[in-house]
XYZ file of C-alpha atoms in Angstrom:
573
model
C 63.894 -76.473 -29.892
C 64.831 -78.487 -32.997
C 67.230 -75.680 -33.863
C 68.981 -75.971 -30.420
C 69.287 -79.727 -30.813
C 70.938 -79.132 -34.285
C 73.289 -76.587 -32.881
C 74.293 -78.904 -30.075
C 75.010 -81.745 -32.500
C 77.040 -79.537 -34.773
C 79.074 -78.474 -31.756
C 79.767 -82.207 -30.898
C 80.747 -82.910 -34.466
C 83.161 -79.874 -34.521
C 84.754 -81.154 -31.240
C 84.996 -84.654 -32.742
C 86.995 -83.150 -35.710
C 89.343 -81.175 -33.462
C 90.133 -84.222 -31.396
C 91.040 -86.227 -34.517
C 87.968 -88.424 -34.633
C 88.925 -90.351 -31.562
C 85.309 -90.867 -30.546
C 85.834 -88.838 -27.303
C 83.768 -85.688 -27.984
C 81.019 -87.057 -25.734
C 80.978 -89.582 -22.808
C 80.508 -93.016 -24.162
C 81.226 -92.099 -27.767
C 78.889 -90.778 -30.605
C 76.848 -93.907 -30.764
C 75.574 -93.148 -27.285
C 73.903 -89.913 -28.307
C 70.259 -89.990 -27.258
C 67.275 -90.276 -29.610
C 66.047 -87.063 -28.019
C 69.019 -85.229 -29.611
C 69.158 -87.215 -32.935
C 65.732 -87.839 -34.333
C 66.854 -88.383 -37.927
C 66.855 -92.080 -38.895
C 69.619 -91.441 -41.555
C 71.980 -89.856 -38.971
C 71.255 -92.951 -36.690
C 72.187 -95.306 -39.474
C 75.419 -93.282 -40.154
C 76.399 -93.539 -36.564
C 75.783 -97.278 -36.229
C 79.181 -99.065 -35.611
C 81.081 -95.646 -35.434
C 83.198 -96.738 -32.526
C 84.573 -99.765 -34.346
C 85.738 -97.706 -37.325
C 89.341 -96.193 -37.715
C 89.593 -92.389 -37.510
C 89.689 -91.986 -41.327
C 86.342 -93.829 -41.782
C 84.879 -91.834 -38.820
C 85.897 -88.639 -40.650
C 83.779 -89.800 -43.643
C 80.810 -90.410 -41.296
C 81.047 -86.996 -39.614
C 81.338 -85.252 -42.982
C 78.289 -87.239 -44.279
C 76.255 -86.039 -41.187
C 77.373 -82.416 -41.682
C 76.201 -82.596 -45.261
C 72.947 -84.203 -44.219
C 72.369 -81.371 -41.774
C 73.039 -78.714 -44.433
C 70.149 -79.968 -46.466
C 66.809 -78.384 -45.599
C 64.639 -79.540 -48.631
C 62.033 -82.159 -48.107
C 62.727 -85.503 -49.841
C 60.665 -86.085 -52.953
C 59.341 -89.111 -54.568
C 61.112 -90.227 -57.805
C 58.020 -89.242 -59.849
C 58.137 -85.614 -58.369
C 61.940 -85.095 -59.229
C 62.557 -82.181 -61.474
C 65.782 -80.688 -62.697
C 64.219 -77.158 -62.221
C 64.194 -77.599 -58.514
C 66.137 -74.779 -56.750
C 69.677 -75.595 -55.750
C 68.703 -75.271 -52.003
C 66.500 -78.385 -52.451
C 69.477 -80.491 -53.694
C 70.785 -83.285 -51.357
C 73.230 -81.739 -48.793
C 72.760 -78.115 -49.793
C 70.017 -76.160 -48.038
C 69.606 -72.396 -47.809
C 73.072 -71.370 -46.532
C 75.103 -73.573 -48.907
C 72.657 -72.743 -51.751
C 73.779 -69.197 -51.624
C 77.339 -70.197 -52.043
C 76.365 -72.329 -55.122
C 74.540 -69.359 -56.576
C 77.862 -67.340 -56.423
C 79.040 -69.941 -58.940
C 76.040 -69.482 -61.189
C 74.383 -72.686 -59.963
C 70.745 -71.871 -59.329
C 69.020 -75.173 -59.908
C 69.671 -78.924 -60.082
C 70.083 -78.578 -63.852
C 72.703 -75.958 -63.387
C 74.470 -78.259 -60.920
C 74.622 -81.090 -63.501
C 76.004 -78.626 -66.066
C 78.706 -77.441 -63.495
C 81.354 -79.301 -65.459
C 84.883 -79.882 -64.229
C 87.499 -77.343 -65.526
C 90.000 -80.139 -65.738
C 90.446 -83.900 -64.736
C 93.350 -84.616 -62.367
C 95.021 -87.784 -62.963
C 96.017 -89.417 -59.708
C 96.541 -92.840 -61.095
C 100.282 -92.695 -61.364
C 101.956 -94.396 -58.355
C 105.736 -93.874 -58.165
C 108.361 -95.325 -55.978
C 109.639 -92.646 -53.569
C 113.233 -92.986 -55.003
C 111.790 -92.001 -58.439
C 110.030 -88.706 -57.470
C 111.530 -85.348 -58.074
C 110.653 -81.699 -57.360
C 107.574 -80.558 -59.457
C 106.134 -84.104 -59.764
C 102.393 -84.542 -59.114
C 101.988 -88.220 -58.301
C 100.843 -90.765 -55.725
C 103.240 -92.699 -53.431
C 102.460 -95.481 -51.143
C 104.461 -96.053 -47.874
C 104.487 -96.939 -44.197
C 104.353 -94.206 -41.557
C 107.669 -94.251 -39.747
C 107.383 -90.981 -37.822
C 104.821 -88.265 -36.767
C 105.403 -84.930 -35.250
C 103.364 -81.806 -34.476
C 105.184 -78.527 -34.743
C 104.451 -74.772 -34.170
C 106.906 -72.832 -36.324
C 105.153 -69.521 -35.412
C 102.208 -68.447 -33.316
C 98.877 -69.337 -34.887
C 100.483 -71.849 -37.327
C 100.509 -75.610 -36.443
C 101.676 -78.294 -38.758
C 101.758 -82.097 -38.777
C 104.722 -83.654 -40.396
C 104.748 -87.361 -41.335
C 107.702 -89.530 -42.372
C 106.621 -91.959 -45.073
C 108.925 -94.773 -46.447
C 108.456 -97.383 -49.011
C 111.765 -99.130 -48.792
C 113.275 -97.112 -51.715
C 113.248 -93.731 -50.056
C 111.478 -91.282 -47.733
C 109.066 -88.428 -48.301
C 107.737 -85.961 -45.778
C 104.000 -84.937 -46.167
C 103.108 -81.686 -44.176
C 99.670 -80.603 -43.226
C 99.111 -77.069 -42.072
C 96.556 -76.147 -39.329
C 95.031 -79.545 -39.399
C 96.251 -80.993 -35.974
C 93.711 -83.841 -36.009
C 95.530 -85.516 -38.793
C 98.234 -86.653 -36.329
C 95.724 -88.746 -34.440
C 94.212 -90.159 -37.706
C 97.623 -91.146 -39.011
C 98.790 -92.807 -35.754
C 96.307 -95.673 -36.392
C 97.142 -96.311 -40.043
C 100.148 -98.440 -40.929
C 100.331 -97.768 -44.649
C 98.843 -94.831 -46.625
C 98.602 -93.526 -50.132
C 99.580 -89.849 -50.610
C 98.977 -87.663 -53.517
C 100.379 -84.126 -54.070
C 103.107 -81.939 -55.614
C 106.657 -82.836 -54.595
C 108.937 -80.097 -53.407
C 112.557 -80.103 -52.340
C 112.796 -78.252 -49.135
C 115.752 -78.332 -46.585
C 117.256 -81.382 -48.397
C 114.086 -83.379 -47.983
C 111.311 -84.494 -50.398
C 108.243 -82.853 -49.113
C 104.446 -82.671 -50.056
C 102.446 -79.706 -48.703
C 98.836 -80.367 -47.693
C 98.588 -83.586 -49.768
C 95.555 -85.800 -50.383
C 95.832 -89.007 -48.248
C 93.870 -92.124 -47.462
C 94.530 -95.640 -46.116
C 95.981 -97.888 -48.855
C 92.816 -100.012 -49.181
C 90.381 -97.065 -49.832
C 91.136 -95.963 -53.436
C 88.529 -93.203 -53.348
C 90.858 -90.147 -53.372
C 94.001 -91.403 -54.871
C 94.855 -93.789 -57.782
C 91.984 -92.644 -59.905
C 90.810 -89.761 -62.172
C 89.462 -86.934 -60.069
C 87.295 -83.930 -61.432
C 88.445 -80.427 -60.429
C 85.553 -77.880 -60.501
C 85.198 -74.119 -60.595
C 84.983 -73.416 -56.852
C 85.206 -70.785 -54.294
C 86.949 -70.345 -50.914
C 83.697 -71.126 -49.060
C 82.803 -74.016 -51.366
C 85.608 -76.562 -51.490
C 86.296 -79.209 -54.111
C 85.384 -81.963 -51.629
C 81.956 -80.487 -50.938
C 81.215 -79.872 -54.636
C 82.140 -83.488 -55.509
C 80.081 -84.892 -52.673
C 77.049 -82.768 -53.543
C 77.299 -83.761 -57.220
C 77.638 -87.482 -56.529
C 74.674 -87.455 -54.154
C 72.425 -85.583 -56.585
C 73.471 -87.718 -59.520
C 72.253 -90.688 -57.623
C 68.937 -88.942 -56.780
C 68.080 -86.841 -59.839
C 69.608 -88.852 -62.706
C 66.265 -90.636 -63.285
C 64.689 -87.154 -64.083
C 67.145 -86.536 -67.041
C 65.367 -86.998 -70.332
C 66.905 -88.678 -73.304
C 67.089 -86.986 -76.646
C 67.550 -87.877 -79.429
C 66.664 -91.644 -79.564
C 69.349 -94.044 -78.294
C 69.669 -95.568 -81.801
C 70.777 -92.176 -83.256
C 73.151 -91.587 -80.311
C 74.766 -95.005 -80.692
C 75.127 -94.582 -84.433
C 77.267 -91.585 -83.817
C 79.462 -93.487 -81.203
C 78.166 -91.256 -78.303
C 76.524 -91.841 -74.961
C 72.998 -91.220 -73.755
C 72.371 -88.155 -71.569
C 72.319 -90.101 -68.300
C 75.525 -91.932 -69.068
C 77.133 -88.646 -70.125
C 76.310 -86.731 -67.005
C 77.656 -89.624 -64.975
C 80.976 -89.983 -66.864
C 81.626 -86.245 -67.040
C 81.447 -86.057 -63.264
C 82.741 -89.549 -62.553
C 85.398 -90.389 -65.346
C 86.685 -93.901 -65.367
C 89.062 -93.660 -68.302
C 91.152 -90.910 -69.877
C 88.717 -90.086 -72.792
C 85.516 -90.186 -70.737
C 85.292 -86.366 -70.039
C 85.666 -85.514 -73.744
C 83.296 -88.136 -74.944
C 80.681 -87.177 -72.369
C 81.084 -83.514 -73.293
C 80.621 -84.230 -76.981
C 77.524 -86.399 -76.292
C 75.845 -83.613 -74.357
C 76.692 -81.083 -76.933
C 75.124 -83.371 -79.587
C 71.968 -83.767 -77.658
C 71.599 -79.974 -77.011
C 72.244 -79.191 -80.693
C 69.770 -81.907 -81.714
C 67.014 -80.378 -79.631
C 68.024 -76.844 -80.711
C 67.600 -77.641 -84.409
C 64.497 -79.797 -83.687
C 63.106 -76.636 -81.962
C 64.071 -74.481 -85.075
C 62.333 -76.746 -87.483
C 59.216 -76.900 -85.331
C 58.833 -73.198 -84.958
C 57.241 -72.630 -88.383
C 53.972 -74.263 -87.356
C 53.988 -72.473 -83.916
C 54.674 -69.102 -85.357
C 52.037 -69.299 -87.991
C 49.652 -68.343 -85.273
C 48.971 -64.594 -84.757
C 49.288 -62.285 -81.885
C 46.963 -59.406 -81.159
C 47.743 -56.337 -83.349
C 48.576 -53.464 -81.073
C 47.541 -49.928 -81.855
C 50.169 -47.716 -80.381
C 49.751 -43.908 -80.393
C 52.608 -41.553 -80.872
C 51.517 -39.814 -77.479
C 52.365 -43.007 -75.493
C 55.797 -43.129 -76.961
C 56.370 -39.409 -76.436
C 55.343 -39.812 -72.752
C 57.872 -42.554 -72.311
C 60.579 -40.337 -73.792
C 59.591 -37.383 -71.659
C 59.947 -39.401 -68.417
C 63.521 -40.477 -69.243
C 66.355 -38.327 -67.676
C 68.271 -38.580 -70.951
C 67.680 -38.505 -74.687
C 67.544 -41.724 -76.719
C 70.374 -42.256 -79.164
C 69.787 -42.381 -83.042
C 70.373 -46.126 -82.924
C 67.840 -46.598 -80.043
C 65.254 -44.477 -81.894
C 65.788 -46.494 -85.106
C 65.441 -49.934 -83.343
C 62.319 -48.589 -81.484
C 60.719 -47.847 -84.798
C 61.407 -51.332 -85.981
C 59.930 -52.775 -82.743
C 56.890 -50.530 -83.120
C 56.317 -52.013 -86.616
C 56.578 -55.428 -85.307
C 54.029 -54.918 -82.449
C 51.562 -53.324 -84.827
C 51.771 -56.453 -87.093
C 49.562 -59.499 -86.449
C 52.689 -61.747 -86.969
C 54.572 -62.460 -83.673
C 57.600 -60.371 -83.301
C 60.910 -62.383 -83.201
C 63.639 -59.727 -82.880
C 67.213 -60.150 -81.831
C 68.710 -56.921 -80.412
C 72.471 -56.995 -80.315
C 74.703 -54.390 -78.710
C 77.652 -54.059 -76.411
C 77.243 -53.408 -72.699
C 76.388 -49.742 -72.359
C 74.626 -49.209 -75.662
C 71.216 -49.110 -73.939
C 69.476 -52.322 -74.845
C 67.518 -52.320 -71.540
C 65.906 -48.891 -72.377
C 64.711 -50.203 -75.645
C 63.268 -53.266 -74.023
C 61.611 -51.029 -71.472
C 60.087 -48.912 -74.162
C 58.682 -51.940 -75.945
C 57.317 -53.220 -72.467
C 55.710 -49.847 -71.814
C 53.962 -49.779 -75.293
C 52.698 -53.370 -74.867
C 51.471 -52.631 -71.334
C 49.852 -49.367 -72.317
C 47.725 -51.425 -74.745
C 46.470 -53.542 -71.804
C 48.869 -56.683 -71.981
C 51.475 -58.031 -69.601
C 55.224 -58.555 -70.228
C 57.692 -61.213 -68.969
C 61.370 -60.604 -68.806
C 63.801 -63.501 -68.227
C 67.432 -63.409 -67.265
C 69.862 -66.310 -66.879
C 70.916 -65.524 -63.316
C 69.356 -64.176 -60.177
C 72.019 -61.431 -60.009
C 71.113 -60.244 -63.606
C 67.406 -60.476 -62.872
C 67.705 -58.264 -59.825
C 69.785 -55.751 -61.805
C 67.124 -55.644 -64.496
C 64.406 -55.189 -61.864
C 66.228 -52.290 -60.258
C 66.906 -50.562 -63.627
C 63.292 -50.940 -64.816
C 61.968 -49.571 -61.499
C 63.968 -46.413 -62.133
C 62.967 -46.157 -65.793
C 59.228 -46.568 -65.010
C 59.265 -44.284 -61.997
C 56.980 -41.735 -63.401
C 54.832 -44.170 -65.370
C 51.825 -46.291 -64.447
C 53.767 -49.637 -64.779
C 53.879 -52.151 -61.816
C 57.122 -54.118 -61.996
C 57.760 -57.248 -59.896
C 60.484 -59.919 -59.632
C 60.231 -63.680 -59.295
C 63.406 -65.682 -58.427
C 64.177 -68.895 -56.703
C 65.321 -67.250 -53.548
C 61.963 -65.573 -52.689
C 60.068 -66.749 -49.552
C 57.216 -69.053 -50.202
C 54.679 -66.460 -48.921
C 56.236 -63.674 -51.120
C 56.271 -65.977 -54.099
C 52.602 -66.848 -53.704
C 51.742 -63.105 -53.429
C 53.607 -62.341 -56.724
C 51.792 -65.354 -58.518
C 48.459 -64.139 -57.244
C 48.991 -60.553 -58.419
C 50.261 -61.960 -61.788
C 47.219 -64.097 -62.431
C 44.888 -61.294 -61.468
C 46.682 -58.934 -63.917
C 47.814 -56.506 -61.184
C 51.527 -56.908 -62.278
C 52.302 -55.330 -65.561
C 55.897 -56.533 -66.044
C 57.426 -59.564 -64.334
C 61.153 -59.972 -64.242
C 62.748 -63.342 -63.250
C 65.067 -66.171 -63.854
C 63.953 -69.666 -65.236
C 61.625 -69.574 -62.224
C 59.176 -67.924 -64.789
C 58.905 -71.283 -66.585
C 57.408 -73.052 -63.475
C 53.869 -74.460 -63.980
C 52.492 -72.256 -61.242
C 53.337 -69.078 -63.212
C 50.154 -67.978 -64.881
C 50.109 -64.642 -66.760
C 46.651 -63.161 -67.114
C 47.291 -61.474 -70.489
C 50.731 -62.069 -71.752
C 51.885 -60.447 -74.985
C 55.637 -59.779 -74.893
C 58.627 -61.900 -73.684
C 61.935 -60.280 -73.322
C 64.931 -62.618 -73.011
C 68.371 -61.516 -71.908
C 71.369 -63.554 -73.161
C 69.265 -66.330 -74.663
C 72.234 -68.426 -75.570
C 72.878 -69.029 -71.733
C 69.574 -70.879 -71.352
C 69.383 -74.586 -72.208
C 67.298 -75.565 -75.197
C 64.692 -77.304 -73.064
C 64.258 -74.130 -71.057
C 63.825 -71.974 -74.118
C 61.136 -74.369 -75.285
C 58.993 -73.380 -72.366
C 59.141 -69.546 -73.209
C 55.846 -68.176 -74.173
C 53.916 -70.134 -71.706
C 52.035 -72.222 -74.327
C 50.780 -69.244 -76.317
C 51.952 -67.117 -79.316
C 53.701 -64.074 -78.055
C 56.016 -61.331 -79.311
C 59.650 -62.089 -78.403
C 62.572 -59.617 -78.059
C 65.913 -61.212 -77.398
C 68.811 -59.118 -76.001
C 72.439 -60.038 -76.371
C 75.781 -58.321 -75.578
C 77.647 -61.290 -77.048
C 79.276 -60.411 -80.443
C 77.897 -63.010 -82.824
C 79.460 -63.315 -86.281
C 76.727 -62.596 -89.060
C 77.220 -66.119 -90.661
C 76.469 -67.781 -87.154
C 73.592 -65.269 -86.590
C 71.988 -66.258 -89.796
C 72.054 -69.960 -88.912
C 71.291 -69.843 -85.174
C 68.895 -66.902 -85.258
C 67.515 -67.430 -88.718
C 64.023 -66.966 -87.449
C 64.776 -63.624 -85.997
C 64.941 -60.125 -87.438
C 68.279 -58.563 -86.399
C 68.664 -55.133 -84.872
C 71.920 -53.633 -83.685
C 72.978 -50.835 -81.269
C 76.382 -49.634 -82.097
C 76.247 -46.052 -80.680
C 77.114 -45.431 -76.939
C 74.785 -42.808 -75.231
C 77.891 -40.890 -73.883
C 80.036 -41.304 -76.896
C 82.578 -44.044 -77.921
C 84.340 -45.604 -74.919
C 88.136 -45.446 -75.473
C 89.592 -47.990 -73.084
C 93.396 -48.420 -72.602
C 94.720 -51.268 -70.467
C 98.179 -51.106 -68.712
C 100.022 -53.710 -66.620
C 101.814 -51.930 -63.752
C 104.090 -53.413 -61.132
C 103.256 -53.169 -57.421
C 106.152 -50.749 -56.882
C 104.317 -48.060 -59.006
C 101.104 -48.294 -56.902
C 101.637 -44.918 -55.342
C 102.041 -43.316 -58.839
C 98.750 -44.909 -59.948
C 96.980 -43.614 -56.901
C 98.340 -40.108 -57.516
C 97.062 -40.240 -61.149
C 93.694 -41.387 -59.827
C 93.644 -38.568 -57.281
C 94.112 -35.962 -60.024
C 91.366 -37.521 -62.125
C 88.968 -37.400 -59.116
C 89.605 -33.686 -58.607
C 87.701 -33.235 -61.859
C 84.412 -34.877 -62.682
C 85.874 -38.418 -62.994
C 84.992 -41.475 -61.036
C 87.174 -44.409 -60.464
C 86.767 -48.160 -59.270
C 89.212 -50.660 -58.037
C 88.466 -54.452 -58.565
C 90.021 -56.932 -56.082
C 89.922 -60.730 -55.902
C 88.558 -60.834 -52.404
C 86.025 -59.031 -50.238
C 87.733 -59.888 -46.839
C 91.176 -60.914 -46.036
C 91.799 -64.646 -46.420
C 94.126 -66.889 -44.351
C 94.382 -69.280 -47.331
C 95.394 -66.927 -50.042
C 97.819 -64.010 -49.930
C 95.612 -61.652 -51.952
C 94.629 -58.097 -51.217
C 91.023 -57.711 -49.994
C 88.455 -55.013 -50.798
C 87.951 -54.140 -47.052
C 91.656 -53.787 -46.544
C 92.179 -51.521 -49.529
C 89.296 -49.346 -48.654
C 90.879 -48.729 -45.268
C 94.177 -48.095 -46.957
C 92.750 -45.609 -49.410
C 90.640 -43.811 -46.725
């Protein structure tokens, strides 16, 4: 029933948008909606006084309600706030929008805070209309002297405004946003930001940002521009970040001490997160970035200095028979390379020593790091111990899970996965099996670091791309006990940096490819030669070769003129 109410409310809000926020989507206006339909106290507060607001202000209210409806997570007390919360629990996110954030590599609240702008757009410059020229990005302020709605071709509607400031005229144009005409009608003077173009002898701005002159929330300020997707707009990302900064900023820990930070002319972590996402001055972004880098490096080296004491503890000395290793080899559908065999011997020596293994395994993609890690995991498991494998993203964790299932297909190794997107019942089942010792190897993201994760008999931790985890996250690896650690990295790290950053590790390298050296040639070919390329691919496919084509979109987009995978598949078929 509650779901039906939400659908009905969403339908009303959609109609309110389409009619230009005229408060005519229901009889008596949105404030008259019954308490039976709107049970949320927050939505009631937002709708209070809705009818007295201008359309632009009503738009803000409707968007706030939509964001509120997106959020499915229960509100937490301040003491319970944690940056490790899955992104779906963030304010205004929920399950559906959470999946879209995951596509950007944002799995947790911490990841959201570290989703930094790729640039800061300066909308502060206000120019007289007579001074603007083609290619300028600036803000102009003027009175609305004309409004029209046109349909240049079927399926395309545009609203065109005539804005004058006494020195000249500019024509903002909005495509497929017919409600803007109703909003603009009730505003005398507006501020408009966008790129100026010279079209048909007129100064025009296509789909510019606009707001009433008195607002100053979208124009005449510095605005962060984030890595985004077609389904996750800049507007939504900014809103979600601002709301979650307000809620989760108290959970951000400060390190080092503020005295040290101030001595280096930097900001604390709370202030840095605030300024990197809400810059006030031109240098704010850079100073905030330096401040956060300083705090991460401080904790990193503090962690390095503290490891000597931790790693003086011993791990159980494993006795690994040659028969077990031979059985692992026999179950593989391929032979190990000389490099893999050499690294495996080094790993075997580490496991048979009472000192905890700390080994960094470097190798390009395709050199077979996962197989070496799987062999180490099998040897540890066959000695009666458990293994944890941690990857920086859900996608990578699932990929490892699938690969390990294949590798261990004929071996008595139970592999499971734990990520933030598991249902609560499935998560509880996995945790129960882990604690009882039923699971031999658990693959996961940083979800493995949660307090509820309790290994029965952990001995080996495998970490993929360790440099992509925060220092505070890596601090939790090992679950409070001395363990063997194998770190995998495809990132080419210079030896001098390796010695500094990974000084506590023994280094192994895989340089040999299982199927020989990959000779890759890259060519840039114009669209006019597409048929020749396809003919070349056709000939290669007649042999034993395979081919793949990478495209920027899965399905066709109205917003971008790019070829989609679905469209290309049909074309090739």
